[in-house]
CSV table of C-alpha atoms in Angstrom, one decimal:
chain,number,residue,atom,x,y,z
A,1071,MET,CA,283.6,-42.7,57.0
A,1072,ALA,CA,281.2,-45.4,57.6
A,1073,LYS,CA,277.8,-43.1,59.0
A,1074,ARG,CA,276.1,-44.9,62.6
A,1075,ILE,CA,274.1,-41.1,62.5
A,1076,ILE,CA,272.0,-40.1,60.7
A,1077,THR,CA,270.2,-36.2,62.1
A,1078,ILE,CA,267.0,-34.9,60.4
A,1079,SER,CA,266.1,-31.5,60.4
A,1080,ARG,CA,262.8,-30.3,58.7
A,1081,GLU,CA,259.9,-27.7,58.4
A,1082,PHE,CA,257.1,-28.2,60.2
A,1083,GLY,CA,254.7,-30.3,57.3
A,1084,SER,CA,257.7,-31.9,55.6
A,1085,GLY,CA,257.5,-34.7,55.6
A,1086,GLY,CA,260.8,-34.5,57.7
A,1087,ARG,CA,259.8,-37.0,60.6
A,1088,SER,CA,258.0,-39.7,58.5
A,1089,ILE,CA,261.3,-39.8,56.0
A,1090,GLY,CA,263.1,-40.8,59.5
A,1091,LYS,CA,261.2,-42.9,60.8
A,1092,ALA,CA,260.9,-44.9,57.4
A,1093,LEU,CA,265.1,-44.8,57.5
A,1094,ALA,CA,265.1,-46.1,60.6
A,1095,GLN,CA,263.1,-49.3,60.2
A,1096,LYS,CA,264.7,-49.4,57.2
A,1097,LEU,CA,268.7,-48.8,58.4
A,1098,GLY,CA,266.9,-51.2,61.9
A,1099,TRP,CA,268.8,-47.6,63.3
A,1100,LYS,CA,266.9,-46.4,66.8
A,1101,TYR,CA,264.9,-43.8,66.1
A,1102,TYR,CA,265.1,-40.6,68.2
A,1103,ASP,CA,262.0,-37.8,67.9
A,1104,LYS,CA,259.5,-37.9,70.8
A,1105,GLU,CA,261.6,-40.7,72.2
A,1106,LEU,CA,264.5,-38.5,72.4
A,1107,VAL,CA,261.8,-36.4,74.8
A,1108,GLN,CA,261.4,-38.8,77.3
A,1109,GLU,CA,264.9,-38.9,78.3
A,1110,VAL,CA,265.5,-35.3,78.6
A,1111,ALA,CA,262.0,-35.4,80.4
A,1112,LEU,CA,263.7,-38.4,83.5
A,1113,GLU,CA,266.8,-36.2,83.4
A,1114,SER,CA,265.9,-32.8,83.2
A,1115,GLY,CA,262.7,-34.0,86.0
A,1116,PHE,CA,260.3,-31.8,83.0
A,1117,ASP,CA,257.5,-32.6,82.6
A,1118,GLU,CA,257.1,-34.4,78.6
A,1119,ASN,CA,254.7,-32.1,77.6
A,1120,TYR,CA,256.6,-28.8,79.0
A,1121,ILE,CA,259.6,-30.3,76.8
A,1122,GLU,CA,258.2,-30.6,74.3
A,1123,GLU,CA,256.4,-27.5,73.4
A,1124,HIS,CA,259.8,-25.8,74.2
A,1125,SER,CA,262.8,-27.4,73.8
A,1126,GLU,CA,262.9,-26.6,69.6
A,1127,PHE,CA,261.1,-23.4,70.0
A,1128,ALA,CA,262.5,-19.7,70.9
A,1129,PRO,CA,263.9,-18.9,74.3
A,1130,ALA,CA,262.0,-15.7,74.2
A,1131,ALA,CA,258.4,-18.2,74.5
A,1132,SER,CA,259.6,-19.6,77.3
A,1133,SER,CA,256.7,-18.0,79.5
A,1134,LEU,CA,259.5,-20.6,83.0
A,1135,ALA,CA,261.8,-19.4,81.0
A,1136,TYR,CA,263.7,-16.6,84.1
A,1137,ALA,CA,261.2,-17.9,87.1
A,1138,PHE,CA,264.1,-19.4,88.3
A,1139,THR,CA,266.6,-17.3,87.6
A,1140,GLN,CA,266.0,-14.4,90.1
A,1141,PRO,CA,268.6,-13.3,92.3
A,1142,GLY,CA,268.6,-15.4,95.8
A,1143,VAL,CA,266.1,-17.4,94.5
A,1144,PRO,CA,268.2,-21.2,94.4
A,1145,GLY,CA,267.4,-23.4,92.2
A,1146,VAL,CA,267.8,-27.3,90.4
A,1147,MET,CA,269.3,-25.6,86.7
A,1148,ARG,CA,272.2,-23.9,88.5
A,1149,GLY,CA,271.0,-20.0,87.9
A,1150,MET,CA,269.9,-20.6,84.2
A,1151,SER,CA,267.0,-20.2,82.6
A,1152,ALA,CA,264.5,-22.7,81.9
A,1153,THR,CA,264.9,-23.5,78.4
A,1154,ASP,CA,269.0,-22.6,78.5
A,1155,PHE,CA,268.8,-26.2,81.5
A,1156,LEU,CA,266.3,-27.4,79.3
A,1157,TRP,CA,269.1,-27.3,76.1
A,1158,CYS,CA,271.9,-28.9,78.9
A,1159,ILE,CA,270.3,-31.7,79.6
A,1160,GLN,CA,268.7,-32.5,76.1
A,1161,ARG,CA,272.7,-31.5,74.5
A,1162,GLU,CA,273.8,-34.4,76.9
A,1163,VAL,CA,270.8,-36.4,76.3
A,1164,ILE,CA,271.6,-36.6,72.2
A,1165,LEU,CA,275.9,-37.3,72.8
A,1166,LYS,CA,275.3,-39.9,75.2
A,1167,LEU,CA,272.9,-41.6,72.9
A,1168,ALA,CA,275.0,-41.8,69.6
A,1169,GLU,CA,278.0,-42.6,72.0
A,1170,LYS,CA,276.0,-46.0,72.1
A,1171,GLU,CA,273.8,-47.1,69.3
A,1172,SER,CA,273.4,-46.5,65.4
A,1173,CYS,CA,270.3,-43.9,65.2
A,1174,VAL,CA,268.7,-41.1,63.4
A,1175,ILE,CA,267.4,-38.2,65.8
A,1176,VAL,CA,264.9,-35.2,64.2
A,1177,GLY,CA,265.4,-32.1,65.1
A,1178,ARG,CA,266.5,-30.5,68.9
A,1179,ASN,CA,269.8,-28.7,67.1
A,1180,ALA,CA,271.6,-32.4,66.3
A,1181,ASP,CA,273.1,-31.2,63.8
A,1182,PHE,CA,275.3,-28.9,65.7
A,1183,ILE,CA,275.1,-31.1,68.7
A,1184,LEU,CA,277.2,-33.9,66.6
A,1185,ARG,CA,278.9,-31.3,64.4
A,1186,ASP,CA,282.9,-32.7,65.6
A,1187,ARG,CA,281.2,-36.7,64.6
A,1188,LYS,CA,282.4,-37.8,61.6
A,1189,ASP,CA,279.5,-40.7,61.7
A,1190,VAL,CA,277.4,-38.2,61.6
A,1191,LEU,CA,275.5,-37.5,58.5
A,1192,ASN,CA,273.4,-34.4,58.7
A,1193,VAL,CA,269.9,-34.4,56.6
A,1194,PHE,CA,267.1,-31.2,55.7
A,1195,ILE,CA,263.9,-31.8,54.7
A,1196,HIS,CA,262.2,-28.1,53.0
A,1197,ALA,CA,258.8,-27.9,51.2
A,1198,ASP,CA,257.2,-25.4,49.4
A,1199,PRO,CA,254.6,-24.0,52.2
A,1200,ALA,CA,251.9,-24.8,49.6
A,1201,TYR,CA,253.1,-28.2,49.8
A,1202,ARG,CA,253.3,-28.3,53.9
A,1203,ALA,CA,250.1,-26.3,53.8
A,1204,LYS,CA,247.9,-29.3,52.6
A,1205,ARG,CA,250.1,-32.5,54.4
A,1206,ILE,CA,248.9,-30.6,57.5
A,1207,VAL,CA,245.7,-30.0,56.9
A,1208,ARG,CA,245.9,-33.4,55.6
A,1209,LEU,CA,247.0,-34.7,59.1
A,1210,TYR,CA,246.8,-32.8,61.7
A,1211,GLY,CA,243.3,-31.4,60.5
A,1212,GLU,CA,241.9,-27.6,60.2
A,1213,SER,CA,242.4,-25.4,63.3
A,1214,GLU,CA,241.7,-21.6,63.9
A,1215,LYS,CA,244.8,-20.4,62.4
A,1216,SER,CA,245.2,-20.5,58.8
A,1217,PRO,CA,247.8,-23.6,57.7
A,1218,GLU,CA,249.9,-21.0,56.4
A,1219,GLN,CA,250.2,-18.9,59.1
A,1220,ARG,CA,250.7,-22.2,61.8
A,1221,LEU,CA,252.5,-23.0,59.2
A,1222,HIS,CA,255.2,-19.4,59.6
A,1223,ALA,CA,254.8,-20.0,62.9
A,1224,LYS,CA,256.0,-22.8,64.2
A,1225,ASP,CA,259.3,-23.3,61.3
A,1226,LYS,CA,259.6,-19.5,63.1
A,1227,LYS,CA,260.1,-20.4,66.5
A,1228,ARG,CA,262.8,-22.9,65.0
A,1229,ALA,CA,264.2,-20.5,63.1
A,1230,VAL,CA,265.3,-18.2,66.4
A,1231,ASN,CA,266.0,-21.4,68.9
A,1232,TYR,CA,268.3,-22.9,65.9
A,1233,LYS,CA,269.7,-19.5,65.6
A,1234,HIS,CA,269.4,-18.4,69.6
A,1235,TYR,CA,272.3,-22.2,70.0
A,1236,THR,CA,273.9,-21.9,67.3
A,1237,GLY,CA,275.2,-19.1,66.0
A,1238,GLN,CA,273.8,-20.4,62.1
A,1239,ASP,CA,270.4,-20.7,59.7
A,1240,TRP,CA,268.8,-22.6,59.5
A,1241,GLY,CA,268.4,-24.1,56.3
A,1242,ASP,CA,271.1,-22.6,55.7
A,1243,SER,CA,272.1,-25.5,53.2
A,1244,HIS,CA,276.4,-25.4,54.5
A,1245,ASN,CA,274.5,-26.6,58.2
A,1246,TYR,CA,273.4,-30.0,56.3
A,1247,HIS,CA,275.6,-32.5,54.2
A,1248,LEU,CA,272.0,-33.7,52.2
A,1249,ALA,CA,269.3,-30.8,52.0
A,1250,LEU,CA,265.6,-32.3,49.2
A,1251,ASP,CA,263.0,-30.7,48.4
A,1252,SER,CA,260.6,-33.5,49.6
A,1253,GLY,CA,257.6,-31.7,47.4
A,1254,VAL,CA,259.4,-32.6,45.0
A,1255,LEU,CA,261.1,-35.3,45.5
A,1256,GLY,CA,258.4,-36.7,47.1
A,1257,GLU,CA,259.2,-39.0,50.4
A,1258,VAL,CA,260.5,-42.0,48.9
A,1259,VAL,CA,262.8,-40.7,47.1
A,1260,CYS,CA,264.2,-38.5,49.9
A,1261,VAL,CA,264.3,-42.0,52.2
A,1262,ARG,CA,266.1,-44.8,48.5
A,1263,LEU,CA,268.3,-41.4,48.5
A,1264,ILE,CA,269.5,-41.3,52.4
A,1265,GLU,CA,269.4,-45.1,52.8
A,1266,GLU,CA,271.3,-45.1,50.0
A,1267,LEU,CA,274.1,-42.6,51.0
A,1268,VAL,CA,274.0,-44.5,54.5
A,1269,LYS,CA,275.2,-48.1,52.3
A,1270,GLN,CA,277.9,-47.2,49.8
A,1271,GLU,CA,279.7,-45.4,52.2
A,1272,SER,CA,280.0,-48.6,55.1
B,720,MET,CA,257.8,-34.9,36.2
B,721,ALA,CA,260.8,-36.2,34.8
B,722,LYS,CA,263.4,-34.2,35.5
B,723,ARG,CA,265.7,-32.4,31.7
B,724,ILE,CA,267.7,-30.2,32.9
B,725,ILE,CA,270.0,-30.0,35.7
B,726,THR,CA,271.4,-27.1,36.9
B,727,ILE,CA,274.6,-26.7,39.4
B,728,SER,CA,275.2,-23.7,41.3
B,729,ARG,CA,278.8,-24.4,43.3
B,730,GLU,CA,280.3,-22.9,45.1
B,731,PHE,CA,284.3,-22.1,43.9
B,732,GLY,CA,286.6,-25.4,44.3
B,733,SER,CA,283.6,-27.5,46.0
B,734,GLY,CA,283.8,-29.3,42.3
B,735,GLY,CA,280.9,-27.9,40.9
B,736,ARG,CA,282.1,-27.8,37.6
B,737,SER,CA,283.4,-31.0,37.7
B,738,ILE,CA,280.3,-33.3,38.6
B,739,GLY,CA,278.5,-31.5,36.7
B,740,LYS,CA,280.5,-32.1,33.3
B,741,ALA,CA,280.5,-36.1,34.8
B,742,LEU,CA,277.1,-35.8,34.8
B,743,ALA,CA,275.7,-34.9,31.6
B,744,GLN,CA,278.6,-37.5,30.3
B,745,LYS,CA,276.6,-39.6,31.9
B,746,LEU,CA,273.5,-39.0,30.8
B,747,GLY,CA,274.5,-38.2,27.2
B,748,TRP,CA,273.5,-34.6,27.8
B,749,LYS,CA,274.6,-31.7,26.5
B,750,TYR,CA,277.0,-29.6,29.2
B,751,TYR,CA,277.8,-25.9,29.6
B,752,ASP,CA,279.7,-24.1,31.0
B,753,LYS,CA,282.3,-22.1,28.9
B,754,GLU,CA,279.5,-23.9,26.7
B,755,LEU,CA,276.8,-20.6,27.1
B,756,VAL,CA,279.7,-18.0,26.8
B,757,GLN,CA,279.9,-18.4,23.7
B,758,GLU,CA,276.4,-18.9,22.6
B,759,VAL,CA,276.1,-15.1,24.5
B,760,ALA,CA,279.0,-14.3,23.2
B,761,LEU,CA,277.7,-14.5,19.6
B,762,GLU,CA,273.9,-13.0,20.7
B,763,SER,CA,275.3,-10.1,22.8
B,764,GLY,CA,278.9,-8.8,20.8
B,765,PHE,CA,280.3,-8.7,24.0
B,766,ASP,CA,284.3,-10.5,23.8
B,767,GLU,CA,284.2,-13.4,25.7
B,768,ASN,CA,286.2,-12.8,28.4
B,769,TYR,CA,284.4,-9.6,29.2
B,770,ILE,CA,281.6,-12.1,29.5
B,771,GLU,CA,282.9,-14.7,31.8
B,772,GLU,CA,284.5,-12.4,33.7
B,773,HIS,CA,281.0,-10.9,34.1
B,774,SER,CA,277.9,-12.9,33.8
B,775,GLU,CA,277.6,-14.3,37.3
B,776,PHE,CA,280.0,-11.1,39.0
B,777,ALA,CA,278.6,-8.4,40.8
B,778,PRO,CA,277.1,-5.5,38.8
B,779,ALA,CA,279.2,-3.5,41.1
B,780,ALA,CA,282.1,-5.4,40.0
B,781,SER,CA,281.8,-4.0,36.4
B,782,SER,CA,283.8,-0.8,35.6
B,783,LEU,CA,282.0,-0.6,32.3
B,784,ALA,CA,278.7,-1.2,33.4
B,785,TYR,CA,277.3,2.3,33.8
B,786,ALA,CA,279.6,4.2,30.8
B,787,PHE,CA,276.4,3.1,28.3
B,788,THR,CA,273.9,4.5,30.1
B,789,GLN,CA,274.3,8.1,30.4
B,790,PRO,CA,271.1,10.5,29.3
B,791,GLY,CA,272.3,11.2,25.7
B,792,VAL,CA,274.0,8.1,24.9
B,793,PRO,CA,272.3,5.1,22.6
B,794,GLY,CA,273.2,2.0,22.5
B,795,VAL,CA,272.6,-1.0,21.3
B,796,MET,CA,271.3,-1.6,25.3
B,797,ARG,CA,268.3,-0.5,25.0
B,798,GLY,CA,269.4,2.0,28.2
B,799,MET,CA,270.2,-0.9,30.7
B,800,SER,CA,273.7,-1.0,32.0
B,801,ALA,CA,276.0,-3.6,30.7
B,802,THR,CA,275.9,-6.4,33.5
B,803,ASP,CA,272.2,-5.6,33.4
B,804,PHE,CA,272.1,-6.3,29.6
B,805,LEU,CA,273.7,-9.3,29.8
B,806,TRP,CA,272.1,-10.9,32.4
B,807,CYS,CA,269.0,-10.7,29.6
B,808,ILE,CA,270.7,-12.1,27.1
B,809,GLN,CA,271.9,-15.2,29.1
B,810,ARG,CA,268.9,-15.0,30.2
B,811,GLU,CA,267.6,-15.6,26.6
B,812,VAL,CA,270.0,-17.9,25.9
B,813,ILE,CA,269.2,-20.3,28.6
B,814,LEU,CA,265.5,-20.2,28.6
B,815,LYS,CA,265.9,-20.8,24.1
B,816,LEU,CA,268.5,-23.9,25.1
B,817,ALA,CA,266.0,-25.6,28.3
B,818,GLU,CA,263.4,-25.2,25.2
B,819,LYS,CA,266.0,-27.3,23.0
B,820,GLU,CA,267.5,-30.1,24.6
B,821,SER,CA,268.0,-32.2,27.8
B,822,CYS,CA,270.9,-30.5,29.3
B,823,VAL,CA,273.1,-29.4,32.3
B,824,ILE,CA,273.6,-26.3,33.2
B,825,VAL,CA,276.9,-24.9,35.5
B,826,GLY,CA,276.4,-21.8,37.4
B,827,ARG,CA,274.4,-18.1,35.4
B,828,ASN,CA,271.6,-18.7,38.1
B,829,ALA,CA,270.0,-21.1,35.8
B,830,ASP,CA,268.2,-22.9,39.0
B,831,PHE,CA,265.4,-19.2,39.4
B,832,ILE,CA,266.2,-18.5,34.9
B,833,LEU,CA,264.2,-21.3,34.8
B,834,ARG,CA,262.0,-21.6,38.5
B,835,ASP,CA,258.1,-21.5,36.2
B,836,ARG,CA,259.3,-24.9,34.7
B,837,LYS,CA,258.8,-28.5,35.6
B,838,ASP,CA,261.2,-30.4,34.3
B,839,VAL,CA,263.7,-28.9,36.3
B,840,LEU,CA,266.2,-30.4,39.0
B,841,ASN,CA,267.8,-27.5,40.7
B,842,VAL,CA,271.7,-28.5,42.3
B,843,PHE,CA,273.3,-26.4,45.4
B,844,ILE,CA,277.2,-28.2,45.5
B,845,HIS,CA,278.8,-27.1,48.9
B,846,ALA,CA,282.6,-27.8,50.7
B,847,ASP,CA,283.9,-26.3,53.5
B,848,PRO,CA,286.1,-24.1,53.0
B,849,ALA,CA,289.7,-25.8,53.7
B,850,TYR,CA,288.8,-28.8,51.0
B,851,ARG,CA,288.5,-25.6,48.9
B,852,ALA,CA,291.3,-24.8,49.9
B,853,LYS,CA,294.0,-27.0,49.0
B,854,ARG,CA,291.1,-28.8,45.5
B,855,ILE,CA,291.6,-24.8,44.0
B,856,VAL,CA,295.6,-24.7,45.0
B,857,ARG,CA,295.8,-28.3,43.3
B,858,LEU,CA,293.9,-27.3,39.9
B,859,TYR,CA,294.3,-24.2,39.4
B,860,GLY,CA,297.7,-23.6,41.6
B,861,GLU,CA,299.2,-20.9,43.6
B,862,SER,CA,298.7,-16.9,43.2
B,863,GLU,CA,300.3,-13.7,45.6
B,864,LYS,CA,295.8,-13.5,47.0
B,865,SER,CA,295.7,-16.9,49.8
B,866,PRO,CA,293.7,-19.8,49.0
B,867,GLU,CA,291.2,-18.6,51.2
B,868,GLN,CA,291.7,-14.3,49.8
B,869,ARG,CA,290.2,-16.6,46.2
B,870,LEU,CA,287.4,-18.8,47.7
B,871,HIS,CA,285.9,-15.2,49.3
B,872,ALA,CA,286.5,-13.6,46.7
B,873,LYS,CA,284.9,-15.3,43.9
B,874,ASP,CA,282.1,-16.6,46.3
B,875,LYS,CA,280.9,-13.4,48.1
B,876,LYS,CA,280.4,-11.8,44.4
B,877,ARG,CA,278.8,-14.5,43.4
B,878,ALA,CA,275.9,-14.4,46.4
B,879,VAL,CA,275.5,-10.7,45.2
B,880,ASN,CA,274.8,-11.5,42.2
B,881,TYR,CA,272.1,-14.4,42.8
B,882,LYS,CA,270.6,-11.6,45.2
B,883,HIS,CA,271.0,-9.2,43.1
B,884,TYR,CA,269.2,-10.7,39.9
B,885,THR,CA,267.0,-13.1,41.8
B,886,GLY,CA,266.1,-11.1,44.6
B,887,GLN,CA,267.3,-14.8,47.1
B,888,ASP,CA,270.3,-15.5,49.3
B,889,TRP,CA,272.9,-18.0,47.9
B,890,GLY,CA,272.7,-21.1,49.7
B,891,ASP,CA,269.3,-20.7,51.3
B,892,SER,CA,268.6,-24.5,51.1
B,893,HIS,CA,265.0,-23.5,49.8
B,894,ASN,CA,266.5,-22.6,46.1
B,895,TYR,CA,267.7,-26.4,45.3
B,896,HIS,CA,266.1,-29.2,45.1
B,897,LEU,CA,269.0,-31.3,46.8
B,898,ALA,CA,272.0,-29.6,47.7
B,899,LEU,CA,275.0,-31.5,48.3
B,900,ASP,CA,278.1,-31.6,50.4
B,901,SER,CA,280.5,-32.6,48.1
B,902,GLY,CA,283.5,-32.0,51.2
B,903,VAL,CA,281.8,-34.4,52.8
B,904,LEU,CA,280.2,-37.4,50.2
B,905,GLY,CA,282.9,-37.1,47.5
B,906,GLU,CA,281.7,-36.0,43.7
B,907,VAL,CA,281.7,-39.3,42.8
B,908,VAL,CA,278.4,-39.9,45.1
B,909,CYS,CA,276.7,-36.6,44.5
B,910,VAL,CA,277.4,-37.5,40.9
B,911,ARG,CA,275.3,-41.0,41.3
B,912,LEU,CA,272.5,-39.5,43.4
B,913,ILE,CA,271.7,-37.2,41.0
B,914,GLU,CA,272.1,-39.4,38.2
B,915,GLU,CA,269.7,-41.7,40.6
B,916,LEU,CA,267.5,-38.9,40.5
B,917,VAL,CA,267.3,-38.6,36.8
B,918,LYS,CA,267.0,-41.2,36.8
B,919,GLN,CA,264.2,-42.6,38.7
B,920,GLU,CA,261.8,-39.6,38.2
B,921,SER,CA,262.2,-40.7,34.4
């Protein structure tokens, strides 16, 4: 069946975001990454920075998470923790977007959220830590943590969040139609492969 | 760097073998699957059927495995269990083949054995169990076990063998440059994608 939605799950620093952006441009499709955060902010009333910080991370990473769930505290969050509430809103936004238009969605467990649709191509982008470490220093500069620590911390949070909300293992090839090593294949080749795949399926 | 060896790891019934065969034909490369068994038989003196049965399976699956390792029993197997001995011979054969010629190698943990070479493209082929069950019944007929049981038994053995000899998780996308869902993408598309990738890298 023709694919009109691409979800891109990616390791930190693998270039998954650049690949997604290039693909959306080549296909003339909408691109959702930070743009999704804006939609979720509108729906949830949460601050964009807060969403950015918590929407792909483990529930435990949220200091606010259980602040609203104490007995007797009524809330806008239907009795859920802040991260669970955010997950629900984000899920609804992603389901609506997929219904509305052809698009590329980066992260946010969109592969799992859209698993019942036949018009979705799920892609995972990964690369070895040395390649990614070099890339994040080039793009985002140095920080007090080593690049390896930054990679590990971010990937671990994404993996825990994915496991918590989907029950699946992040990076297990069974969850994706296509998994690519961007470090070995290169970003340009990754874009071309995915683009061809979408075009020949149409 | 140009790729001149393709390793294909595959779930039982996913069509990985057909994909490998078609690729070798299109590229004009040698194809090693059962052909590898013959080489290993020559080197090891083991019977081809025995090798076929044990070379991709868990050490525990071999009833002969420890028969030769009792203290005081000298042997041609350098004091190793039969499956470990088989693994060593198979490893040597694969290393030699890779040195000798462009080829497609199916199974046998070749991705791990050749991990230090830069001219190898590692591919994993998977598909959902329903697709594979239908396919194995069409190709190999019914048996007293249900197709689902047959898939589960064979994949579990391959996964245990891979974990034992490589320390890695079978099917984890990090172990492969490319992982493809043959059920959703189709075998023809899988062949084309891999072929294009090899050609454009050359």
